[in-house]
Coordinates of C-alpha atoms in Angstrom, one line a residue:
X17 CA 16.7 -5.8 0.2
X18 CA 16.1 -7.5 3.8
X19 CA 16.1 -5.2 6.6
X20 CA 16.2 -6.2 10.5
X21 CA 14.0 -3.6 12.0
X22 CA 13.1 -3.9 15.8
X23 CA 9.2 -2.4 16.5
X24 CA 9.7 -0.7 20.0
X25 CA 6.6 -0.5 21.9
X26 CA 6.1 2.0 24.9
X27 CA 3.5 1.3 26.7
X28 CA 3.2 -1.2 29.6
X29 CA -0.6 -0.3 30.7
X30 CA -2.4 -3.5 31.1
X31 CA -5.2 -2.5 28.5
X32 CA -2.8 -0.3 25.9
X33 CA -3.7 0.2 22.6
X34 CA -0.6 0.6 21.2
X35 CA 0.3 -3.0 21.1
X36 CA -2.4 -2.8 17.8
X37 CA -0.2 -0.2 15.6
X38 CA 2.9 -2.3 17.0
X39 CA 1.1 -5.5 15.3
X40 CA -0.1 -3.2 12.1
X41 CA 3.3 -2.3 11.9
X42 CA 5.4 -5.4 12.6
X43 CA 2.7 -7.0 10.0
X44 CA 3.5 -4.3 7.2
X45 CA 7.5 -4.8 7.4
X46 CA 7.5 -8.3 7.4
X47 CA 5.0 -8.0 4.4
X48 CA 7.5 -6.3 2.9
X49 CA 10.3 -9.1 3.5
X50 CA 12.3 -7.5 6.7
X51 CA 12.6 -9.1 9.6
X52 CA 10.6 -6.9 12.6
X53 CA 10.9 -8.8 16.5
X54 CA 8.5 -6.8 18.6
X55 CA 10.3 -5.6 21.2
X56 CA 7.8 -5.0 24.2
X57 CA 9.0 -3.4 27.2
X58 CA 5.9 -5.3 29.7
X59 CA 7.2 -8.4 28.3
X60 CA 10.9 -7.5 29.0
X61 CA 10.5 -6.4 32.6
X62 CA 13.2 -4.4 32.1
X63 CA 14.8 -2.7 35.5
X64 CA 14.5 1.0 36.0
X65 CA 17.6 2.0 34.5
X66 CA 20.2 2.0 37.0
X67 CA 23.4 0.9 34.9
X68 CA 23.4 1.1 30.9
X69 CA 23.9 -2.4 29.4
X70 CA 27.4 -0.7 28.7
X71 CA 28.1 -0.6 31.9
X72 CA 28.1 -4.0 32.8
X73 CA 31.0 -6.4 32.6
X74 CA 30.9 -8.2 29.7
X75 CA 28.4 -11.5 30.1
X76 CA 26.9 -10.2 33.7
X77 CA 24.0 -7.7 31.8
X78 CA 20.6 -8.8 32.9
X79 CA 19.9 -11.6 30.3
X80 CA 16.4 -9.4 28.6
X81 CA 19.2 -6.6 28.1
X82 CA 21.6 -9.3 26.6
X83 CA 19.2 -10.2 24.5
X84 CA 18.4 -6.6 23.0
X85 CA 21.5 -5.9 22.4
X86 CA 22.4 -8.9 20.2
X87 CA 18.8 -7.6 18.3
X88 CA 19.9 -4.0 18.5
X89 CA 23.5 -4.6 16.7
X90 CA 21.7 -6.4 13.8
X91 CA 19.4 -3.7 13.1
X92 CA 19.2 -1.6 10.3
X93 CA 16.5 0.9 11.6
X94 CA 13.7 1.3 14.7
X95 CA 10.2 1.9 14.7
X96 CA 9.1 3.7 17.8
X97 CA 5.4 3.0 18.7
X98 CA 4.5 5.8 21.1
X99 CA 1.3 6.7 23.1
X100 CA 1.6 10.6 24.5
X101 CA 1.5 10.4 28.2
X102 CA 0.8 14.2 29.5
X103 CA 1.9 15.4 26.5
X104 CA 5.4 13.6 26.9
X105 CA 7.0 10.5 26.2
X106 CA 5.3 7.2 28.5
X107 CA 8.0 6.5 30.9
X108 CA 8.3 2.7 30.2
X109 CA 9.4 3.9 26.6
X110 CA 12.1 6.2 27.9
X111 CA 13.0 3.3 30.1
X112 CA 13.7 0.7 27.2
X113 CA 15.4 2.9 25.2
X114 CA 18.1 4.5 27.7
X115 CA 19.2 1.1 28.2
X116 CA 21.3 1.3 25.0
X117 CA 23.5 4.0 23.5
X118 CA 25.8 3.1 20.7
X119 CA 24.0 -0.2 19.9
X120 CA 21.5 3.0 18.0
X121 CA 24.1 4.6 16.7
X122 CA 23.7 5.5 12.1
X123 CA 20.6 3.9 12.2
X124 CA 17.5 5.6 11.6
X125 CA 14.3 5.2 13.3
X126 CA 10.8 6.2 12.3
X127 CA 7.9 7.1 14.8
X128 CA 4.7 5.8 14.8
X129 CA 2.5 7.9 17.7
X130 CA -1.0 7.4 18.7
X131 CA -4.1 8.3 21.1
X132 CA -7.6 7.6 21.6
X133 CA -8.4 11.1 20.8
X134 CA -8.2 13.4 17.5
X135 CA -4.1 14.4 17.9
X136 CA -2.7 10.7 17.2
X137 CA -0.1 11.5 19.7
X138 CA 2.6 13.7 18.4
X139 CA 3.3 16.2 21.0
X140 CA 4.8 13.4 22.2
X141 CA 6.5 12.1 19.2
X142 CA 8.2 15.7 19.1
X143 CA 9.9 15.5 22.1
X144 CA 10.5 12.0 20.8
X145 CA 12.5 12.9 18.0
X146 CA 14.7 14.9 19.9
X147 CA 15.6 11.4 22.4
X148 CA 16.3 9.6 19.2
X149 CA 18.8 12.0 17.6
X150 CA 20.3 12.2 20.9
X151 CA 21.0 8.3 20.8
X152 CA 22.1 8.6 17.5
X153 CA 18.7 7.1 16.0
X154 CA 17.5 10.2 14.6
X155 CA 13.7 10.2 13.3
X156 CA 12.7 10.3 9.5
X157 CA 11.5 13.5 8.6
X158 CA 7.4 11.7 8.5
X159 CA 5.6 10.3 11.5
X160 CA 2.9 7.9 11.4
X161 CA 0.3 9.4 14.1
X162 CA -2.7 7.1 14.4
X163 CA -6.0 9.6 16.3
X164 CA -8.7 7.4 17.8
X165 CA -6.2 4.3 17.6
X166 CA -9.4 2.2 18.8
X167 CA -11.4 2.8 15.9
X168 CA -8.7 3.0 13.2
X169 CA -7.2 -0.4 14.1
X170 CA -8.6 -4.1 15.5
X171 CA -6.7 -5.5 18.6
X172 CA -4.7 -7.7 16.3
X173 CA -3.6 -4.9 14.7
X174 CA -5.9 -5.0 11.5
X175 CA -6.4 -1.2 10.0
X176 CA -10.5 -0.7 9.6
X177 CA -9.9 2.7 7.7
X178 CA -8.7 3.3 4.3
X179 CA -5.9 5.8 5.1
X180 CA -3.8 4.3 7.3
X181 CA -2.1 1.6 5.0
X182 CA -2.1 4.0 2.4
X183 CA 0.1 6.2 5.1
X184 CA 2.0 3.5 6.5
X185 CA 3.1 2.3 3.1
X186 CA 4.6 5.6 2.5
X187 CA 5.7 5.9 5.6
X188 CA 7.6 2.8 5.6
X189 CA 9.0 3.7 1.7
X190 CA 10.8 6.4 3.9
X191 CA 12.0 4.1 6.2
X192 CA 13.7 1.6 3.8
X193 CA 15.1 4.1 2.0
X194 CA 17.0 5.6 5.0
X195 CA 17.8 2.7 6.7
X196 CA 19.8 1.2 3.2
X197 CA 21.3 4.4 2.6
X198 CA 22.5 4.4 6.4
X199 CA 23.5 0.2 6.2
X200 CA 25.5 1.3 2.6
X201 CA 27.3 4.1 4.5
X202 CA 28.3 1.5 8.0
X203 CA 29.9 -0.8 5.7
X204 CA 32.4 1.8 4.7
X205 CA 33.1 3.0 7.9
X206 CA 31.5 5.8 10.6
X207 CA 33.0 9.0 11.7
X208 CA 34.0 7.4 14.8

């Protein structure tokens, strides 16, 4: 079954390597028949939040926040691609997702975190996981961290070790299965 699932990149830095597991990942799910717009905060220009798109009159929301939340109602589950910036969240990540609050709401998201060194970025993803169940996203119980994300994957997001398609195929096998059980559940109707 067909799911929309919008890859949320984090980082804005101007030689990121995140933008390669974003690919890897975006390249897997549409592999697998879903639909998976890369949602890429540097591209967005988003404004430091100031108002939640909720909080604009109708039709008056910046048109990049418009745009996310016509993407955002449609989806059926998130991937967060993360780096770890001093052992939190990057700030341009944070950013694009305070934007949005019910448009996250019984969907689940998976996190996909990374660094250039031997960790793969998940003291980050914790604090991560906390954020998403807070917006009503909450995490799948696996991550995918990625450790020496310039070695493990090419810049077009091509994996050049064995495991990590093994552990994204899993990874995303958790995914689907949350995200239809979740879509199944919407249809009849939400707690509120």
């Amino acid at each position: 079954m067909s799911l929309v699932c919008p890859v949320i990149l984090g980082s804005v830095r101007s030689d990121r390597q995140g933008l390669r597991a974003a690919r890897f990942l975006v390249g897997a799910l549409e592999a697998r028949g879903h639909e998976a717009p890369l949602v890429d905060p540097a591209a967005l220009k988003l404004p430091l939040l100031d108002r939640m798109y909720k909080e604009y009159p109708r039709g008056e929301a910046p048109e990049a926040l418009e745009t996310l939340a016509a993407l955002y109602g449609r989806a059926d589950a998130f991937v967060v691609v993360s780096a770890e910036y001093n052992h939190s969240i990057p700030p341009a990540l944070s950013n694009t997702l305070d934007h949005f609050l019910e448009e996250y709401f019984w969907r689940p998201s998976a996190i996909c975190c990374y660094s250039a060194g031997q960790y793969g970025g998940v003291r980050a993803a914790m604090q991560l996981r906390a954020m998403m169940a807070e917006l009503g996203a909450p995490s799948i119980p696996s991550l995918l961290p990625i450790p020496r994300i310039g070695k493990a994957l090419s810049e077009a997001g091509e994996p050049t070790e064995d495991w990590l398609p093994k552990a994204a195929n899993r990874f995303l096998d958790e995914l689907t299965w949350y995200a239809e059980a979740l879509r199944a559940q919407r249809r009849t109707g939400t707690p509120y």
